[in-house]
Amino acid sequence: MVHVHQGERLGLDDLDGLYSRSGVVLTPEGIVLEINEVPPLAEAQLRREEVIGYPLAETWWWSFYPVSQAQLRTAIKRTSRGETVRFETVIHPREGLDRHLDVVVTPRRDADHHVAYLVITGIDITERKRAEAEIHALIDAIPQLVWTTQPDGFHDLFNQRWHDYTGQSTAEAQGEGWMQCLHPEDQPRVCYAWQRAVQTGGVYETEVRLRQGTTGEYRWFLARALPVRDDTGQIFKWFGTSTDIEEQKRTEQQLKESRESLSVLAETVPQLVWTTSPDGCVEYWNQRRYDYSGSSPAQALGHRWSQFLHPDDAQRTLKIWHQALAMGEPYEIEYRLKEGQTGAYRWFLTHGVPVRDEGGQIVKWFGTGTDIEEQKRTEEALRQSQEHANTLMNSNIIGIIITEGEQIVDANDTFLHMTGSTREDLRAGQMNVMPMTAPEYLARTVEAHQKLDTQQSITPYEKEYICQDGSRLPVLVGGVLFQHHPCQVINFVLDNSARKELEQRKDDFISIASHELKTPLTAVKMQTQLVRKRFEKHAQREAATALSRVERSIKQLERLIAELLDVSKIQAGGLEYVRERVDLDELLREVTATIHHLHPSHTTQVRGSVQTSLIGDRDRLGQVFTNLLSNAIKYSPDVRTVEMDLSASDDAVTIRVHDHGLGIPRELRDKIFERFYRVTDSKQKAIPGLGMGLYIVAEIVNHHGGTITVDSAVGKGSTFTVTLPLMRDA
Ligand code: ADP
C-alpha cells in the first residue's frame, strides 16, 4: 500500500478546478492509491475501499472496452516516464451506461524528481459527445459535402458524404491535401477565393469541379463557407458546404447550347422568324425579317409589325391572329408582306405556335413566315390554265377524251353527246376506241396509236365513229401523250360531219354534173361532126375548118368531163377495168404519137424499150402515160423536149417520164397525187388544170399493183417513175 497524504487528495480538485469531476491517484504502475467519490465510482455503485490497492485498468468500467483499457495502460506507461498524457475515451460504469471522458494523466515527482505517483483527472464529456454525435449525424444527413475549418486552415470536420465522394480521409485532406480533389484548372481560382475570404472575413463562394474518388470523374460543385465568430468577433471557425450542381450546370449548358443553336437556326433558315410575348408583343425578329422589311428594331418590335401587312389582308390576318392568341392555339395565315426596298408585296405563309412552360402556361409565341410568292404565282397560273382547259373541255365545240391504250378513261360532255354515250358507260369502263371505230378506219387508228411511241402525238386524221344508235359520225381526231405511267393520251375529237357532208355534196355535184354534161356534149359533138362533114362535101372548106376547131374544143371538154367522171367513180368505189394483154411498147408508141399530135411543137424522146406485155387495162394504162407526158410538156413552158426512159427486169417494167420544167417543191411531192390538188406557186397556177390527172394516174397504177414516185428539183425539172409488175395477182 502506498500512503497518500490527505493534502494530496484535497489537491486533486485543484488539478483542474474548473471542470475536473473525477480524480484518481495511482502508483506509477497503475495501482489505485486514492479515488474520489464522484462518478464513475458512484455510478458503478462501488466504494473507494473496494478499488484502492487494485490496478485501475482492471476495474469494471475501464476494462469493459478493450480499446479504453489499452488507452489507459499506454497513458499510465507514458506518464510513469514523466509525460503528461491527455486522451478521450469511453468507460462503462455499469450495464447500460457509457461515459465519455476527457482524461488527463499527470506525473507527480518526489524530491529526487522521480515520478512518485500519477494523478488522473477525468471530465465527463458524455453530453458534449452526444451533442457532437447528433451534429455529426445531422451534418451527415445534409445532402451536401460539409466541412469545418479553422482560420489557420486546419480542418476539424468533413462529413461522411465528403469522404464518400472524395475518397479522402480527414488526415489525407489536412493541410493542402483537399486541394488534390480540385480540378487542376480550378485550383488557382479556388485558392484565391479562399484566401480572399479569410482575409476579408466575407462569404467564400465559388464554383469548383471536384474529383470523385472512385471514378476519377469531375463534377461541378458550388462551394460556400461562412465564418463563425466568438463573442469578441474573432473568427474561430469556417462552416462550409459544397453542393453538387453538375445537373444544374449541365442543364444550363444545354439550355445555353440549345438557345445558341436556336438563334443560329433562326438566323440561318430561309424563313422569316420571330418571337412574341404571350400577349403578342414582338420581342425578336431574325435578320432576314429585318432585311425583308427594311426596318430597324425600333420600327418593328412591339405591336408595330402589322404596318407591313397588305391593306387587303390586314383585317383578316389580325382577326385570325387575335383569336389564336386568345385561344392559345397554333395558327396558320397566308398574307402579303411589304418588302421594304421595293415597296412590293409578296405572299407569305405564316405559322405561329405557343411555347409553354412545364405548368402549361404560354411563355412566348414562336413564328415563321415562308415566302410562297412563287408558289402563289404558279398556283394562279395553274388555275388560269386549268380554267382555260376547262373552258375548252366544257365547250360544246371540241370533244375531248383521255385514253389509256384503247380504253377511254375520261371524256367531256361534248364527246359523250357526239357519240350518244353516257357518263355511266364511261364509269363502267365500257368505252373503248376500237369497237367505236368504223371497221374501215381500224387500220388507220391502230397506225396512229403506234406512232405515239416515236412522235409522242397523233397527227390529226379523219375517221368515223359508230355511235350508240348505230349511226356514223365523221370526225377529225388528234392527240398528245401527256403521261407516261400509265401511258395516257389526251385526244381532241372534232365533229367532221358538216365538212364531210359538204364534200359529199360536192362529189355528188361533180358526178351529176359530169353525167349531165356528157349527154348533151355527145349530141353537140355528133351534130358538129355531121355538119362539118356536110360542109366538106359541099367544099365549104372555111366553115369545115372552123367546125373542126370547135370539134377540138369539144374533145378537150370531153376529156375534162371524162376525168371528172373518173374522179367521181373513184370516190364512189372505183373505176371499172378490163383485163387484156397489153403490149407496152406498142401502147407507148401510140401514146407518144397522140401526144405529138396534140403538142406538135414538142418532141418526146423515147429511150430504151420494155419488150414485154402485161395483163391490164390498155386504155387506162394509156391514160397514165398520156397524162404524165402531157404534164411534162404543160409544166415545161420554155423547153421543147421531154424524155421517156423504158426498162424492164424479170418481174417489172419501169417507165420514167423526165422533163426540164418548173419542178415541184420537195414537201408537195405526195400532195400532188391528192384529188384536186394543184401547186399554188404563181408560175404553176398560171397553167390551166383541175388537179385530177395525177389522182387518176395514181389510182390506175395502184390498181395494176404498181407504184408511182416523183423526183424533182424546183426550176430544174421532174421525173415521174412508174413501176408495174409483170406477174401480178389479178
Ligand atoms: P393538173 O390538172 O393541175 O395538171 P394534175 O393532177 O395532173 O393536175 O397535177 C397536179 C399538180 O401537180 C399540177 O397542178 C402541178 O402543179 C403539178 N405537176 C404535175 N406534173 C408536173 C410536172 N411535170 N412538173 C411540175 N409540176 C407538175
PDB file of C-alpha atoms in Angstrom, residues 67-285:
ATOM      1  CA  VAL A  67      -9.695  -0.117 -26.541  1.00  0.00           C
ATOM      2  CA  SER A  68     -10.288   2.112 -23.476  1.00  0.00           C
ATOM      3  CA  GLN A  69      -8.276  -0.272 -21.324  1.00  0.00           C
ATOM      4  CA  ALA A  70      -5.375  -0.182 -23.781  1.00  0.00           C
ATOM      5  CA  GLN A  71      -5.581   3.624 -23.961  1.00  0.00           C
ATOM      6  CA  LEU A  72      -5.288   3.838 -20.173  1.00  0.00           C
ATOM      7  CA  ARG A  73      -2.433   1.375 -19.952  1.00  0.00           C
ATOM      8  CA  THR A  74      -0.466   3.249 -22.592  1.00  0.00           C
ATOM      9  CA  ALA A  75      -1.142   6.550 -20.814  1.00  0.00           C
ATOM     10  CA  ILE A  76      -0.001   5.126 -17.446  1.00  0.00           C
ATOM     11  CA  LYS A  77       3.148   3.796 -19.047  1.00  0.00           C
ATOM     12  CA  ARG A  78       3.990   7.123 -20.675  1.00  0.00           C
ATOM     13  CA  THR A  79       3.122   9.179 -17.603  1.00  0.00           C
ATOM     14  CA  SER A  80       5.265   6.984 -15.399  1.00  0.00           C
ATOM     15  CA  ARG A  81       8.147   8.016 -17.661  1.00  0.00           C
ATOM     16  CA  GLY A  82       7.374  11.676 -16.975  1.00  0.00           C
ATOM     17  CA  GLU A  83       4.940  12.741 -19.739  1.00  0.00           C
ATOM     18  CA  THR A  84       1.531  14.302 -19.270  1.00  0.00           C
ATOM     19  CA  VAL A  85      -0.933  12.396 -21.387  1.00  0.00           C
ATOM     20  CA  ARG A  86      -4.360  13.502 -22.457  1.00  0.00           C
ATOM     21  CA  PHE A  87      -6.911  11.377 -24.299  1.00  0.00           C
ATOM     22  CA  GLU A  88     -10.589  10.969 -24.843  1.00  0.00           C
ATOM     23  CA  THR A  89     -12.130   7.632 -24.028  1.00  0.00           C
ATOM     24  CA  VAL A  90     -15.276   5.767 -23.099  1.00  0.00           C
ATOM     25  CA  ILE A  91     -15.816   3.917 -19.869  1.00  0.00           C
ATOM     26  CA  HIS A  92     -18.635   1.650 -18.859  1.00  0.00           C
ATOM     27  CA  PRO A  93     -19.602   2.239 -15.207  1.00  0.00           C
ATOM     28  CA  ARG A  94     -22.481  -0.199 -15.281  1.00  0.00           C
ATOM     29  CA  GLU A  95     -24.795  -2.109 -17.517  1.00  0.00           C
ATOM     30  CA  GLY A  96     -26.434   0.224 -20.000  1.00  0.00           C
ATOM     31  CA  LEU A  97     -24.335   3.238 -19.129  1.00  0.00           C
ATOM     32  CA  ASP A  98     -21.340   4.616 -21.012  1.00  0.00           C
ATOM     33  CA  ARG A  99     -19.456   7.730 -20.103  1.00  0.00           C
ATOM     34  CA  HIS A 100     -17.207   9.735 -22.379  1.00  0.00           C
ATOM     35  CA  LEU A 101     -14.265  11.186 -20.527  1.00  0.00           C
ATOM     36  CA  ASP A 102     -11.621  13.696 -21.342  1.00  0.00           C
ATOM     37  CA  VAL A 103      -8.776  12.196 -19.349  1.00  0.00           C
ATOM     38  CA  VAL A 104      -5.514  13.853 -18.297  1.00  0.00           C
ATOM     39  CA  VAL A 105      -2.798  11.775 -16.653  1.00  0.00           C
ATOM     40  CA  THR A 106      -0.150  13.872 -14.899  1.00  0.00           C
ATOM     41  CA  PRO A 107       3.057  12.648 -13.234  1.00  0.00           C
ATOM     42  CA  ARG A 108       3.927  13.846  -9.738  1.00  0.00           C
ATOM     43  CA  ARG A 109       7.550  13.768  -8.730  1.00  0.00           C
ATOM     44  CA  ASP A 110       9.275  13.436  -5.397  1.00  0.00           C
ATOM     45  CA  ALA A 111      12.201  15.472  -4.183  1.00  0.00           C
ATOM     46  CA  ASP A 112      14.544  13.407  -6.353  1.00  0.00           C
ATOM     47  CA  HIS A 113      12.458  14.206  -9.376  1.00  0.00           C
ATOM     48  CA  HIS A 114      11.361  10.639  -9.759  1.00  0.00           C
ATOM     49  CA  VAL A 115       7.805  10.039 -10.701  1.00  0.00           C
ATOM     50  CA  ALA A 116       6.263   9.191  -7.348  1.00  0.00           C
ATOM     51  CA  TYR A 117       2.641   8.815  -8.410  1.00  0.00           C
ATOM     52  CA  LEU A 118       0.224   9.660 -11.164  1.00  0.00           C
ATOM     53  CA  VAL A 119      -2.844  11.881 -10.945  1.00  0.00           C
ATOM     54  CA  ILE A 120      -5.714  11.128 -13.269  1.00  0.00           C
ATOM     55  CA  THR A 121      -8.456  13.637 -13.779  1.00  0.00           C
ATOM     56  CA  GLY A 122     -11.402  12.934 -15.935  1.00  0.00           C
ATOM     57  CA  ILE A 123     -14.020  15.285 -17.262  1.00  0.00           C
ATOM     58  CA  ASP A 124     -17.330  13.819 -18.233  1.00  0.00           C
ATOM     59  CA  ILE A 125     -17.836  14.857 -21.824  1.00  0.00           C
ATOM     60  CA  THR A 126     -20.721  12.492 -22.473  1.00  0.00           C
ATOM     61  CA  GLU A 127     -23.175  15.307 -23.153  1.00  0.00           C
ATOM     62  CA  ARG A 128     -20.771  17.095 -25.410  1.00  0.00           C
ATOM     63  CA  LYS A 129     -20.048  13.879 -27.277  1.00  0.00           C
ATOM     64  CA  ARG A 130     -23.739  13.197 -27.679  1.00  0.00           C
ATOM     65  CA  ALA A 131     -24.318  16.686 -28.947  1.00  0.00           C
ATOM     66  CA  GLU A 132     -21.386  16.256 -31.283  1.00  0.00           C
ATOM     67  CA  ALA A 133     -22.688  12.893 -32.492  1.00  0.00           C
ATOM     68  CA  GLU A 134     -26.044  14.472 -33.120  1.00  0.00           C
ATOM     69  CA  ILE A 135     -24.440  17.287 -35.041  1.00  0.00           C
ATOM     70  CA  HIS A 136     -22.389  14.750 -36.997  1.00  0.00           C
ATOM     71  CA  ALA A 137     -25.452  12.718 -37.755  1.00  0.00           C
ATOM     72  CA  LEU A 138     -27.178  15.896 -38.768  1.00  0.00           C
ATOM     73  CA  ILE A 139     -24.270  17.006 -40.848  1.00  0.00           C
ATOM     74  CA  ASP A 140     -24.018  13.576 -42.436  1.00  0.00           C
ATOM     75  CA  ALA A 141     -27.676  13.787 -43.244  1.00  0.00           C
ATOM     76  CA  ILE A 142     -27.161  17.034 -45.157  1.00  0.00           C
ATOM     77  CA  PRO A 143     -27.191  16.246 -48.857  1.00  0.00           C
ATOM     78  CA  GLN A 144     -24.132  18.400 -49.371  1.00  0.00           C
ATOM     79  CA  LEU A 145     -20.473  17.948 -48.698  1.00  0.00           C
ATOM     80  CA  VAL A 146     -19.886  19.706 -45.368  1.00  0.00           C
ATOM     81  CA  TRP A 147     -16.666  20.749 -43.724  1.00  0.00           C
ATOM     82  CA  THR A 148     -15.466  22.995 -40.944  1.00  0.00           C
ATOM     83  CA  THR A 149     -12.125  24.672 -40.944  1.00  0.00           C
ATOM     84  CA  GLN A 150     -10.197  26.764 -38.510  1.00  0.00           C
ATOM     85  CA  PRO A 151      -8.885  30.130 -39.684  1.00  0.00           C
ATOM     86  CA  ASP A 152      -5.399  28.651 -39.961  1.00  0.00           C
ATOM     87  CA  GLY A 153      -6.731  26.074 -42.405  1.00  0.00           C
ATOM     88  CA  PHE A 154      -6.926  23.139 -40.049  1.00  0.00           C
ATOM     89  CA  HIS A 155      -9.957  21.056 -40.934  1.00  0.00           C
ATOM     90  CA  ASP A 156     -11.977  19.972 -37.903  1.00  0.00           C
ATOM     91  CA  LEU A 157     -14.502  18.027 -39.781  1.00  0.00           C
ATOM     92  CA  PHE A 158     -15.629  16.556 -43.081  1.00  0.00           C
ATOM     93  CA  ASN A 159     -18.998  14.896 -43.227  1.00  0.00           C
ATOM     94  CA  GLN A 160     -19.370  11.308 -44.367  1.00  0.00           C
ATOM     95  CA  ARG A 161     -20.655  12.425 -47.714  1.00  0.00           C
ATOM     96  CA  TRP A 162     -17.429  14.332 -48.227  1.00  0.00           C
ATOM     97  CA  HIS A 163     -15.359  11.254 -47.503  1.00  0.00           C
ATOM     98  CA  ASP A 164     -17.589   9.087 -49.652  1.00  0.00           C
ATOM     99  CA  TYR A 165     -17.359  11.438 -52.558  1.00  0.00           C
ATOM    100  CA  THR A 166     -13.670  12.360 -52.477  1.00  0.00           C
ATOM    101  CA  GLY A 167     -12.440   9.063 -51.120  1.00  0.00           C
ATOM    102  CA  GLN A 168     -10.128  11.049 -48.819  1.00  0.00           C
ATOM    103  CA  SER A 169      -9.769  10.520 -45.085  1.00  0.00           C
ATOM    104  CA  THR A 170      -9.670  13.516 -42.758  1.00  0.00           C
ATOM    105  CA  ALA A 171      -5.920  13.037 -42.357  1.00  0.00           C
ATOM    106  CA  GLU A 172      -5.358  12.998 -46.115  1.00  0.00           C
ATOM    107  CA  ALA A 173      -7.395  16.143 -46.536  1.00  0.00           C
ATOM    108  CA  GLN A 174      -5.465  18.155 -43.964  1.00  0.00           C
ATOM    109  CA  GLY A 175      -3.162  20.948 -44.996  1.00  0.00           C
ATOM    110  CA  GLU A 176      -3.160  21.217 -48.767  1.00  0.00           C
ATOM    111  CA  GLY A 177      -4.442  17.624 -49.081  1.00  0.00           C
ATOM    112  CA  TRP A 178      -8.020  18.582 -50.004  1.00  0.00           C
ATOM    113  CA  MET A 179      -6.713  20.619 -52.931  1.00  0.00           C
ATOM    114  CA  GLN A 180      -5.951  17.282 -54.640  1.00  0.00           C
ATOM    115  CA  CYS A 181      -9.669  16.835 -55.151  1.00  0.00           C
ATOM    116  CA  LEU A 182      -9.933  20.018 -57.187  1.00  0.00           C
ATOM    117  CA  HIS A 183      -9.797  20.089 -60.944  1.00  0.00           C
ATOM    118  CA  PRO A 184      -6.307  21.407 -61.764  1.00  0.00           C
ATOM    119  CA  GLU A 185      -7.799  24.261 -63.786  1.00  0.00           C
ATOM    120  CA  ASP A 186      -9.877  25.387 -60.817  1.00  0.00           C
ATOM    121  CA  GLN A 187      -7.121  25.279 -58.191  1.00  0.00           C
ATOM    122  CA  PRO A 188      -5.690  28.809 -58.604  1.00  0.00           C
ATOM    123  CA  ARG A 189      -9.128  30.364 -58.653  1.00  0.00           C
ATOM    124  CA  VAL A 190     -10.330  28.448 -55.600  1.00  0.00           C
ATOM    125  CA  CYS A 191      -7.108  29.271 -53.698  1.00  0.00           C
ATOM    126  CA  TYR A 192      -7.537  32.927 -54.429  1.00  0.00           C
ATOM    127  CA  ALA A 193     -11.195  32.955 -53.446  1.00  0.00           C
ATOM    128  CA  TRP A 194     -10.452  31.161 -50.193  1.00  0.00           C
ATOM    129  CA  GLN A 195      -7.561  33.480 -49.269  1.00  0.00           C
ATOM    130  CA  ARG A 196      -9.687  36.493 -50.004  1.00  0.00           C
ATOM    131  CA  ALA A 197     -12.489  35.185 -47.826  1.00  0.00           C
ATOM    132  CA  VAL A 198     -10.079  34.511 -44.959  1.00  0.00           C
ATOM    133  CA  GLN A 199      -8.556  37.956 -45.314  1.00  0.00           C
ATOM    134  CA  THR A 200     -11.795  39.878 -45.532  1.00  0.00           C
ATOM    135  CA  GLY A 201     -13.887  37.623 -43.337  1.00  0.00           C
ATOM    136  CA  GLY A 202     -16.547  37.693 -46.028  1.00  0.00           C
ATOM    137  CA  VAL A 203     -18.502  34.882 -47.573  1.00  0.00           C
ATOM    138  CA  TYR A 204     -16.492  32.355 -49.551  1.00  0.00           C
ATOM    139  CA  GLU A 205     -18.351  31.256 -52.627  1.00  0.00           C
ATOM    140  CA  THR A 206     -17.033  29.696 -55.785  1.00  0.00           C
ATOM    141  CA  GLU A 207     -17.873  27.058 -58.365  1.00  0.00           C
ATOM    142  CA  VAL A 208     -15.423  24.240 -58.492  1.00  0.00           C
ATOM    143  CA  ARG A 209     -15.024  20.832 -60.079  1.00  0.00           C
ATOM    144  CA  LEU A 210     -14.344  18.112 -57.512  1.00  0.00           C
ATOM    145  CA  ARG A 211     -12.996  14.723 -58.373  1.00  0.00           C
ATOM    146  CA  GLN A 212     -14.956  11.688 -57.425  1.00  0.00           C
ATOM    147  CA  GLY A 213     -12.579   9.365 -55.602  1.00  0.00           C
ATOM    148  CA  THR A 214     -13.730   6.091 -57.118  1.00  0.00           C
ATOM    149  CA  THR A 215     -14.419   7.026 -60.724  1.00  0.00           C
ATOM    150  CA  GLY A 216     -11.953   9.901 -61.078  1.00  0.00           C
ATOM    151  CA  GLU A 217     -14.669  11.901 -62.815  1.00  0.00           C
ATOM    152  CA  TYR A 218     -15.159  15.574 -62.001  1.00  0.00           C
ATOM    153  CA  ARG A 219     -18.474  17.127 -61.084  1.00  0.00           C
ATOM    154  CA  TRP A 220     -19.335  20.752 -60.585  1.00  0.00           C
ATOM    155  CA  PHE A 221     -19.957  21.949 -57.023  1.00  0.00           C
ATOM    156  CA  LEU A 222     -20.937  25.261 -55.556  1.00  0.00           C
ATOM    157  CA  ALA A 223     -18.575  25.720 -52.583  1.00  0.00           C
ATOM    158  CA  ARG A 224     -19.741  28.159 -49.916  1.00  0.00           C
ATOM    159  CA  ALA A 225     -18.331  28.928 -46.486  1.00  0.00           C
ATOM    160  CA  LEU A 226     -19.392  31.356 -43.740  1.00  0.00           C
ATOM    161  CA  PRO A 227     -17.200  32.453 -40.834  1.00  0.00           C
ATOM    162  CA  VAL A 228     -18.414  31.786 -37.292  1.00  0.00           C
ATOM    163  CA  ARG A 229     -17.291  34.404 -34.780  1.00  0.00           C
ATOM    164  CA  ASP A 230     -16.866  34.270 -30.993  1.00  0.00           C
ATOM    165  CA  ASP A 231     -18.121  36.874 -28.536  1.00  0.00           C
ATOM    166  CA  THR A 232     -15.235  39.134 -29.332  1.00  0.00           C
ATOM    167  CA  GLY A 233     -15.995  38.995 -33.022  1.00  0.00           C
ATOM    168  CA  GLN A 234     -12.958  36.806 -33.733  1.00  0.00           C
ATOM    169  CA  ILE A 235     -13.452  34.180 -36.423  1.00  0.00           C
ATOM    170  CA  PHE A 236     -12.821  30.825 -34.838  1.00  0.00           C
ATOM    171  CA  LYS A 237     -14.291  28.568 -37.489  1.00  0.00           C
ATOM    172  CA  TRP A 238     -15.494  28.452 -41.083  1.00  0.00           C
ATOM    173  CA  PHE A 239     -18.522  26.407 -41.821  1.00  0.00           C
ATOM    174  CA  GLY A 240     -18.573  25.232 -45.397  1.00  0.00           C
ATOM    175  CA  THR A 241     -20.714  23.294 -47.812  1.00  0.00           C
ATOM    176  CA  SER A 242     -20.191  22.074 -51.314  1.00  0.00           C
ATOM    177  CA  THR A 243     -23.351  21.490 -53.297  1.00  0.00           C
ATOM    178  CA  ASP A 244     -23.398  19.275 -56.348  1.00  0.00           C
ATOM    179  CA  ILE A 245     -24.556  21.489 -59.219  1.00  0.00           C
ATOM    180  CA  GLU A 246     -23.474  19.196 -62.036  1.00  0.00           C
ATOM    181  CA  GLU A 247     -27.028  18.598 -63.257  1.00  0.00           C
ATOM    182  CA  GLN A 248     -27.831  22.251 -62.977  1.00  0.00           C
ATOM    183  CA  LYS A 249     -24.639  23.135 -64.830  1.00  0.00           C
ATOM    184  CA  ARG A 250     -25.406  20.602 -67.486  1.00  0.00           C
ATOM    185  CA  THR A 251     -28.947  21.827 -67.897  1.00  0.00           C
ATOM    186  CA  GLU A 252     -27.676  25.394 -68.009  1.00  0.00           C
ATOM    187  CA  GLN A 253     -25.134  24.371 -70.599  1.00  0.00           C
ATOM    188  CA  GLN A 254     -27.712  22.505 -72.608  1.00  0.00           C
ATOM    189  CA  LEU A 255     -30.064  25.432 -72.357  1.00  0.00           C
ATOM    190  CA  LYS A 256     -27.305  27.734 -73.459  1.00  0.00           C
ATOM    191  CA  GLU A 257     -26.400  25.463 -76.321  1.00  0.00           C
ATOM    192  CA  SER A 258     -29.970  24.991 -77.396  1.00  0.00           C
ATOM    193  CA  ARG A 259     -30.552  28.738 -77.154  1.00  0.00           C
ATOM    194  CA  GLU A 260     -27.455  29.316 -79.211  1.00  0.00           C
ATOM    195  CA  SER A 261     -28.396  26.715 -81.792  1.00  0.00           C
ATOM    196  CA  LEU A 262     -31.927  28.075 -81.852  1.00  0.00           C
ATOM    197  CA  SER A 263     -30.709  31.536 -82.609  1.00  0.00           C
ATOM    198  CA  VAL A 264     -28.224  30.203 -85.178  1.00  0.00           C
ATOM    199  CA  LEU A 265     -31.086  28.262 -86.686  1.00  0.00           C
ATOM    200  CA  ALA A 266     -33.348  31.258 -86.648  1.00  0.00           C
ATOM    201  CA  GLU A 267     -30.692  33.260 -88.447  1.00  0.00           C
ATOM    202  CA  THR A 268     -29.902  30.563 -90.995  1.00  0.00           C
ATOM    203  CA  VAL A 269     -33.316  29.314 -92.046  1.00  0.00           C
ATOM    204  CA  PRO A 270     -34.619  30.785 -95.268  1.00  0.00           C
ATOM    205  CA  GLN A 271     -37.740  31.913 -93.443  1.00  0.00           C
ATOM    206  CA  LEU A 272     -38.696  34.969 -91.508  1.00  0.00           C
ATOM    207  CA  VAL A 273     -38.576  34.079 -87.825  1.00  0.00           C
ATOM    208  CA  TRP A 274     -39.877  35.965 -84.821  1.00  0.00           C
ATOM    209  CA  THR A 275     -40.986  35.529 -81.254  1.00  0.00           C
ATOM    210  CA  THR A 276     -43.571  37.465 -79.326  1.00  0.00           C
ATOM    211  CA  SER A 277     -44.566  37.691 -75.712  1.00  0.00           C
ATOM    212  CA  PRO A 278     -47.725  35.798 -74.689  1.00  0.00           C
ATOM    213  CA  ASP A 279     -49.793  38.901 -75.487  1.00  0.00           C
ATOM    214  CA  GLY A 280     -48.329  39.178 -78.981  1.00  0.00           C
ATOM    215  CA  CYS A 281     -45.741  41.871 -78.447  1.00  0.00           C
ATOM    216  CA  VAL A 282     -42.846  41.205 -80.875  1.00  0.00           C
ATOM    217  CA  GLU A 283     -39.606  40.530 -78.981  1.00  0.00           C
ATOM    218  CA  TYR A 284     -37.358  39.115 -81.659  1.00  0.00           C
ATOM    219  CA  TRP A 285     -37.008  39.222 -85.430  1.00  0.00           C
TER     220      TRP A 285
END
